PDB file of C-alpha atoms and ligand atoms in Angstrom:
ATOM      1  CA  MET F   1     121.656 101.505  56.839  1.00  0.00           C
ATOM      2  CA  THR F   2     122.425 105.110  57.639  1.00  0.00           C
ATOM      3  CA  THR F   3     124.009 106.259  60.869  1.00  0.00           C
ATOM      4  CA  SER F   4     120.856 108.105  61.951  1.00  0.00           C
ATOM      5  CA  GLN F   5     118.811 104.907  61.485  1.00  0.00           C
ATOM      6  CA  GLU F   6     121.300 103.017  63.639  1.00  0.00           C
ATOM      7  CA  ILE F   7     121.003 105.686  66.320  1.00  0.00           C
ATOM      8  CA  LEU F   8     117.185 105.501  66.252  1.00  0.00           C
ATOM      9  CA  ASP F   9     117.346 101.722  66.596  1.00  0.00           C
ATOM     10  CA  ALA F  10     119.762 102.061  69.526  1.00  0.00           C
ATOM     11  CA  LEU F  11     117.706 104.613  71.489  1.00  0.00           C
ATOM     12  CA  ASP F  12     115.745 103.395  74.476  1.00  0.00           C
ATOM     13  CA  GLY F  13     111.949 103.300  74.221  1.00  0.00           C
ATOM     14  CA  VAL F  14     109.855 104.448  71.302  1.00  0.00           C
ATOM     15  CA  SER F  15     111.715 106.882  69.061  1.00  0.00           C
ATOM     16  CA  LEU F  16     109.973 108.592  66.155  1.00  0.00           C
ATOM     17  CA  VAL F  17     111.081 111.412  63.873  1.00  0.00           C
ATOM     18  CA  LEU F  18     108.184 113.646  62.810  1.00  0.00           C
ATOM     19  CA  ASP F  19     108.118 116.265  60.073  1.00  0.00           C
ATOM     20  CA  ALA F  20     106.283 119.577  60.350  1.00  0.00           C
ATOM     21  CA  ASP F  21     103.016 117.835  59.363  1.00  0.00           C
ATOM     22  CA  LEU F  22     103.570 115.400  62.276  1.00  0.00           C
ATOM     23  CA  THR F  23     104.057 112.570  59.803  1.00  0.00           C
ATOM     24  CA  VAL F  24     106.406 109.805  60.993  1.00  0.00           C
ATOM     25  CA  THR F  25     109.432 109.880  58.656  1.00  0.00           C
ATOM     26  CA  ALA F  26     111.719 107.509  60.594  1.00  0.00           C
ATOM     27  CA  LEU F  27     111.555 105.315  63.679  1.00  0.00           C
ATOM     28  CA  GLY F  28     113.344 102.763  65.854  1.00  0.00           C
ATOM     29  CA  ARG F  29     111.300  99.889  64.555  1.00  0.00           C
ATOM     30  CA  ARG F  30     112.105  97.091  67.008  1.00  0.00           C
ATOM     31  CA  ASN F  31     111.089  99.158  70.027  1.00  0.00           C
ATOM     32  CA  TRP F  32     107.934 100.367  68.302  1.00  0.00           C
ATOM     33  CA  GLU F  33     106.894  96.741  67.861  1.00  0.00           C
ATOM     34  CA  ARG F  34     107.791  95.948  71.458  1.00  0.00           C
ATOM     35  CA  TYR F  35     105.787  98.941  72.677  1.00  0.00           C
ATOM     36  CA  TRP F  36     102.799  97.857  70.604  1.00  0.00           C
ATOM     37  CA  CYS F  37     102.533  94.552  72.478  1.00  0.00           C
ATOM     38  CA  LEU F  38     103.382  96.147  75.830  1.00  0.00           C
ATOM     39  CA  ASN F  39     100.312  98.339  75.516  1.00  0.00           C
ATOM     40  CA  GLY F  40      97.956  95.599  74.469  1.00  0.00           C
ATOM     41  CA  GLY F  41      97.834  96.470  70.775  1.00  0.00           C
ATOM     42  CA  ALA F  42      95.916  93.727  69.019  1.00  0.00           C
ATOM     43  CA  GLY F  43      97.249  91.805  66.060  1.00  0.00           C
ATOM     44  CA  ARG F  44     100.420  92.743  64.278  1.00  0.00           C
ATOM     45  CA  PRO F  45     101.891  96.165  65.041  1.00  0.00           C
ATOM     46  CA  GLN F  46     100.698  98.818  62.629  1.00  0.00           C
ATOM     47  CA  ASP F  47     103.422 100.522  60.650  1.00  0.00           C
ATOM     48  CA  PRO F  48     103.524 104.205  61.660  1.00  0.00           C
ATOM     49  CA  LEU F  49     105.859 105.216  58.814  1.00  0.00           C
ATOM     50  CA  GLY F  50     104.136 107.829  56.650  1.00  0.00           C
ATOM     51  CA  ARG F  51     101.252 108.251  59.082  1.00  0.00           C
ATOM     52  CA  GLU F  52     100.363 111.290  61.125  1.00  0.00           C
ATOM     53  CA  VAL F  53     101.455 110.387  64.656  1.00  0.00           C
ATOM     54  CA  THR F  54      98.324 111.569  66.449  1.00  0.00           C
ATOM     55  CA  SER F  55      96.210 109.226  64.311  1.00  0.00           C
ATOM     56  CA  PHE F  56      97.200 106.696  66.997  1.00  0.00           C
ATOM     57  CA  PHE F  57      95.718 108.905  69.761  1.00  0.00           C
ATOM     58  CA  THR F  58      92.092 108.945  70.888  1.00  0.00           C
ATOM     59  CA  GLU F  59      90.207 111.732  69.152  1.00  0.00           C
ATOM     60  CA  GLY F  60      89.391 114.763  71.281  1.00  0.00           C
ATOM     61  CA  GLU F  61      90.781 117.655  73.249  1.00  0.00           C
ATOM     62  CA  VAL F  62      93.835 115.735  74.478  1.00  0.00           C
ATOM     63  CA  ARG F  63      94.864 114.832  70.943  1.00  0.00           C
ATOM     64  CA  ASP F  64      94.327 118.436  69.818  1.00  0.00           C
ATOM     65  CA  THR F  65      96.504 119.649  72.691  1.00  0.00           C
ATOM     66  CA  PHE F  66      99.315 117.254  71.802  1.00  0.00           C
ATOM     67  CA  ARG F  67      99.175 118.434  68.180  1.00  0.00           C
ATOM     68  CA  LEU F  68      99.532 122.024  69.343  1.00  0.00           C
ATOM     69  CA  LEU F  69     102.410 121.089  71.637  1.00  0.00           C
ATOM     70  CA  PHE F  70     104.286 119.174  68.910  1.00  0.00           C
ATOM     71  CA  HIS F  71     103.954 122.140  66.546  1.00  0.00           C
ATOM     72  CA  LYS F  72     105.160 124.583  69.191  1.00  0.00           C
ATOM     73  CA  VAL F  73     108.301 122.514  69.755  1.00  0.00           C
ATOM     74  CA  ILE F  74     108.946 122.008  66.012  1.00  0.00           C
ATOM     75  CA  PHE F  75     108.671 125.723  65.273  1.00  0.00           C
ATOM     76  CA  GLY F  76     110.705 126.831  68.265  1.00  0.00           C
ATOM     77  CA  ASP F  77     107.865 128.449  70.227  1.00  0.00           C
ATOM     78  CA  GLN F  78     108.717 126.211  73.119  1.00  0.00           C
ATOM     79  CA  GLY F  79     111.890 124.474  74.318  1.00  0.00           C
ATOM     80  CA  VAL F  80     112.450 120.763  74.810  1.00  0.00           C
ATOM     81  CA  VAL F  81     109.469 119.165  76.592  1.00  0.00           C
ATOM     82  CA  ARG F  82     109.870 116.453  79.194  1.00  0.00           C
ATOM     83  CA  LEU F  83     106.610 114.979  80.415  1.00  0.00           C
ATOM     84  CA  ASP F  84     106.343 112.142  82.925  1.00  0.00           C
ATOM     85  CA  TYR F  85     103.042 110.332  82.563  1.00  0.00           C
ATOM     86  CA  ARG F  86     101.273 107.180  83.643  1.00  0.00           C
ATOM     87  CA  CYS F  87     100.516 104.452  81.150  1.00  0.00           C
ATOM     88  CA  ASP F  88      99.113 101.635  83.282  1.00  0.00           C
ATOM     89  CA  ALA F  89      98.153  98.196  82.161  1.00  0.00           C
ATOM     90  CA  ARG F  90      95.618  96.292  84.225  1.00  0.00           C
ATOM     91  CA  SER F  91      97.404  95.379  87.517  1.00  0.00           C
ATOM     92  CA  VAL F  92     100.572  97.249  86.507  1.00  0.00           C
ATOM     93  CA  ARG F  93     101.441 100.829  87.382  1.00  0.00           C
ATOM     94  CA  ARG F  94     103.739 102.176  84.739  1.00  0.00           C
ATOM     95  CA  MET F  95     105.551 105.506  84.635  1.00  0.00           C
ATOM     96  CA  MET F  96     106.761 106.768  81.274  1.00  0.00           C
ATOM     97  CA  ARG F  97     108.692 109.841  80.162  1.00  0.00           C
ATOM     98  CA  LEU F  98     107.968 111.593  76.884  1.00  0.00           C
ATOM     99  CA  THR F  99     110.691 113.877  75.522  1.00  0.00           C
ATOM    100  CA  LEU F 100     110.059 116.170  72.555  1.00  0.00           C
ATOM    101  CA  THR F 101     113.181 117.646  70.982  1.00  0.00           C
ATOM    102  CA  PRO F 102     113.355 119.901  67.904  1.00  0.00           C
ATOM    103  CA  LEU F 103     115.765 118.726  65.201  1.00  0.00           C
ATOM    104  CA  GLY F 104     117.400 120.683  62.401  1.00  0.00           C
ATOM    105  CA  SER F 105     119.166 123.999  62.278  1.00  0.00           C
ATOM    106  CA  GLU F 106     118.456 127.341  60.630  1.00  0.00           C
ATOM    107  CA  GLY F 107     117.507 126.854  56.987  1.00  0.00           C
ATOM    108  CA  THR F 108     116.927 123.098  57.184  1.00  0.00           C
ATOM    109  CA  GLU F 109     113.669 121.215  57.383  1.00  0.00           C
ATOM    110  CA  ARG F 110     112.076 121.373  60.814  1.00  0.00           C
ATOM    111  CA  ARG F 111     111.519 118.039  62.488  1.00  0.00           C
ATOM    112  CA  LEU F 112     110.808 116.631  65.927  1.00  0.00           C
ATOM    113  CA  LEU F 113     112.268 113.693  67.840  1.00  0.00           C
ATOM    114  CA  TYR F 114     109.511 112.024  69.854  1.00  0.00           C
ATOM    115  CA  GLN F 115     110.929 109.656  72.440  1.00  0.00           C
ATOM    116  CA  SER F 116     108.910 107.767  75.027  1.00  0.00           C
ATOM    117  CA  ILE F 117     110.743 105.601  77.564  1.00  0.00           C
ATOM    118  CA  LEU F 118     109.665 103.391  80.456  1.00  0.00           C
ATOM    119  CA  LEU F 119     110.799 104.781  83.840  1.00  0.00           C
ATOM    120  CA  SER F 120     109.302 102.209  86.194  1.00  0.00           C
ATOM    121  CA  GLU F 121     106.809  99.387  86.475  1.00  0.00           C
ATOM    122  CA  ALA F 122     105.202  97.995  89.613  1.00  0.00           C
ATOM    123  CA  PRO F 123     102.276  95.685  90.356  1.00  0.00           C
ATOM    124  CA  ARG F 124      99.075  97.242  91.647  1.00  0.00           C
ATOM    125  CA  PRO F 125      95.564  95.983  92.312  1.00  0.00           C
ATOM    126  CA  PRO F 126      93.142  96.611  89.439  1.00  0.00           C
ATOM    127  CA  VAL F 127      91.504 100.044  89.662  1.00  0.00           C
ATOM    128  CA  PRO F 128      88.111  99.931  87.989  1.00  0.00           C
ATOM    129  CA  LEU F 129      88.001 103.662  87.380  1.00  0.00           C
ATOM    130  CA  ILE F 130      91.254 103.496  85.406  1.00  0.00           C
ATOM    131  CA  ASP F 131      90.875 100.067  83.849  1.00  0.00           C
ATOM    132  CA  ASP F 132      87.203 100.028  82.966  1.00  0.00           C
ATOM    133  CA  ALA F 133      86.246 103.665  82.483  1.00  0.00           C
ATOM    134  CA  ARG F 134      85.123 104.442  78.968  1.00  0.00           C
ATOM    135  CA  ILE F 135      85.731 107.744  77.284  1.00  0.00           C
ATOM    136  CA  ALA F 136      82.489 109.682  76.889  1.00  0.00           C
ATOM    137  CA  ARG F 137      81.515 110.844  73.432  1.00  0.00           C
ATOM    138  CA  GLU F 138      80.080 114.092  74.707  1.00  0.00           C
ATOM    139  CA  HIS F 139      82.359 116.514  76.527  1.00  0.00           C
ATOM    140  CA  ALA F 140      79.661 117.498  79.015  1.00  0.00           C
ATOM    141  CA  ALA F 141      80.510 120.136  81.612  1.00  0.00           C
ATOM    142  CA  ASP F 142      79.384 117.855  84.432  1.00  0.00           C
ATOM    143  CA  ALA F 143      81.312 114.773  83.278  1.00  0.00           C
ATOM    144  CA  THR F 144      83.909 113.074  85.451  1.00  0.00           C
ATOM    145  CA  ARG F 145      87.329 114.013  84.093  1.00  0.00           C
ATOM    146  CA  LEU F 146      90.429 111.845  84.068  1.00  0.00           C
ATOM    147  CA  CYS F 147      93.824 113.440  83.443  1.00  0.00           C
ATOM    148  CA  PRO F 148      95.650 111.233  80.898  1.00  0.00           C
ATOM    149  CA  VAL F 149      99.040 112.278  82.303  1.00  0.00           C
ATOM    150  CA  CYS F 150      98.756 111.766  86.079  1.00  0.00           C
ATOM    151  CA  TYR F 151      95.403 109.918  86.328  1.00  0.00           C
ATOM    152  CA  ARG F 152      94.005 112.439  88.793  1.00  0.00           C
ATOM    153  CA  ILE F 153      90.237 112.689  88.550  1.00  0.00           C
ATOM    154  CA  TRP F 154      87.808 115.504  88.940  1.00  0.00           C
ATOM    155  CA  VAL F 155      84.288 114.673  90.006  1.00  0.00           C
ATOM    156  CA  PRO F 156      81.737 117.330  89.086  1.00  0.00           C
ATOM    157  CA  GLY F 157      80.381 119.506  91.831  1.00  0.00           C
ATOM    158  CA  PRO F 158      80.373 123.100  93.063  1.00  0.00           C
ATOM    159  CA  ARG F 159      83.950 123.080  94.326  1.00  0.00           C
ATOM    160  CA  ASP F 160      87.385 124.482  93.617  1.00  0.00           C
ATOM    161  CA  GLU F 161      88.525 122.947  90.344  1.00  0.00           C
ATOM    162  CA  GLU F 162      92.251 123.368  91.025  1.00  0.00           C
ATOM    163  CA  LEU F 163      92.110 121.719  94.453  1.00  0.00           C
ATOM    164  CA  ASP F 164      89.614 118.989  93.748  1.00  0.00           C
ATOM    165  CA  TRP F 165      91.596 116.958  91.242  1.00  0.00           C
ATOM    166  CA  ALA F 166      92.356 113.839  93.305  1.00  0.00           C
ATOM    167  CA  MET F 167      94.150 110.565  92.674  1.00  0.00           C
ATOM    168  CA  PRO F 168      91.710 107.763  91.810  1.00  0.00           C
ATOM    169  CA  PRO F 169      91.101 105.248  94.593  1.00  0.00           C
ATOM    170  CA  GLU F 170      93.572 102.347  94.699  1.00  0.00           C
ATOM    171  CA  GLY F 171      91.763  99.118  93.995  1.00  0.00           C
ATOM    172  CA  GLY F 172      88.375 100.801  94.452  1.00  0.00           C
ATOM    173  CA  ARG F 173      85.369  98.642  93.641  1.00  0.00           C
ATOM    174  CA  ASP F 174      81.604  98.403  93.949  1.00  0.00           C
ATOM    175  CA  ALA F 175      80.856 101.927  92.806  1.00  0.00           C
ATOM    176  CA  ALA F 176      79.558 102.208  89.250  1.00  0.00           C
ATOM    177  CA  VAL F 177      82.330 103.222  86.875  1.00  0.00           C
ATOM    178  CA  PRO F 178      81.376 106.511  85.223  1.00  0.00           C
ATOM    179  CA  GLU F 179      82.090 107.436  81.654  1.00  0.00           C
ATOM    180  CA  VAL F 180      84.997 109.839  81.765  1.00  0.00           C
ATOM    181  CA  VAL F 181      86.301 112.688  79.688  1.00  0.00           C
ATOM    182  CA  HIS F 182      90.048 112.868  79.165  1.00  0.00           C
ATOM    183  CA  GLU F 183      91.192 116.338  80.165  1.00  0.00           C
ATOM    184  CA  PHE F 184      94.512 117.660  81.454  1.00  0.00           C
ATOM    185  CA  CYS F 185      94.368 118.652  85.124  1.00  0.00           C
ATOM    186  CA  PRO F 186      95.587 122.227  85.823  1.00  0.00           C
ATOM    187  CA  ARG F 187      98.964 121.001  87.057  1.00  0.00           C
ATOM    188  CA  CYS F 188      99.683 118.887  83.965  1.00  0.00           C
ATOM    189  CA  ALA F 189      98.356 121.567  81.600  1.00  0.00           C
ATOM    190  CA  LEU F 190     100.848 123.999  83.126  1.00  0.00           C
ATOM    191  CA  GLN F 191     103.671 121.455  82.880  1.00  0.00           C
ATOM    192  CA  LEU F 192     102.942 120.916  79.167  1.00  0.00           C
ATOM    193  CA  PHE F 193     103.179 124.511  78.036  1.00  0.00           C
ATOM    194  CA  ASP F 194     105.446 126.151  80.576  1.00  0.00           C
ATOM    195  CA  GLN F 195     108.782 124.455  79.977  1.00  0.00           C
ATOM    196  CA  ARG F 196     111.980 126.234  79.050  1.00  0.00           C
ATOM    197  CA  ASP F 197     115.361 124.762  78.158  1.00  0.00           C
TER     198      ASP F 197
HETATM  199 ZN1  LIG V   1      97.356 115.614  85.564  1.00  0.00          ZN
END
């Protein structure tokens, strides 16, 4: 076992090394398998080695944005990214931190360290809008939008888009759960692409 493999295994959370094609070339395997179960992955954990990392993401604008962000960090167009995001399970509020760090020096292969760690976990009542909402196939202009980072929602209407992103109701019920579109709210979109070391 090489030293760098030992370091990956020792790092907290999910740690993946990506090449410039976003293919997983190394990982901390035990924590990947732990993360798989933690997030309700069915069956045995899939092996990410040799796979493009965003193949595990839901197809759409959010995945495209992450691809762009990963490439910007790999090629030095952007500094280290730290992104705190929610990754709830039903009845559990979970805060995670994603850190994207470029690896390699001048003249060597460009790579990216993708590390996602758990910051906090707390019980919460089920929130139908978060737990039961399904992602719409069509990205209609009048669709309800759910920010995958902070879980703020935007309900269509003739209002100020920046101001009207609101947190979803805690434990809300009765109302029909709309199909949602995953879209970064203005605050999270700014946080993604406006970081400097
Ligand atoms: Zn947001």
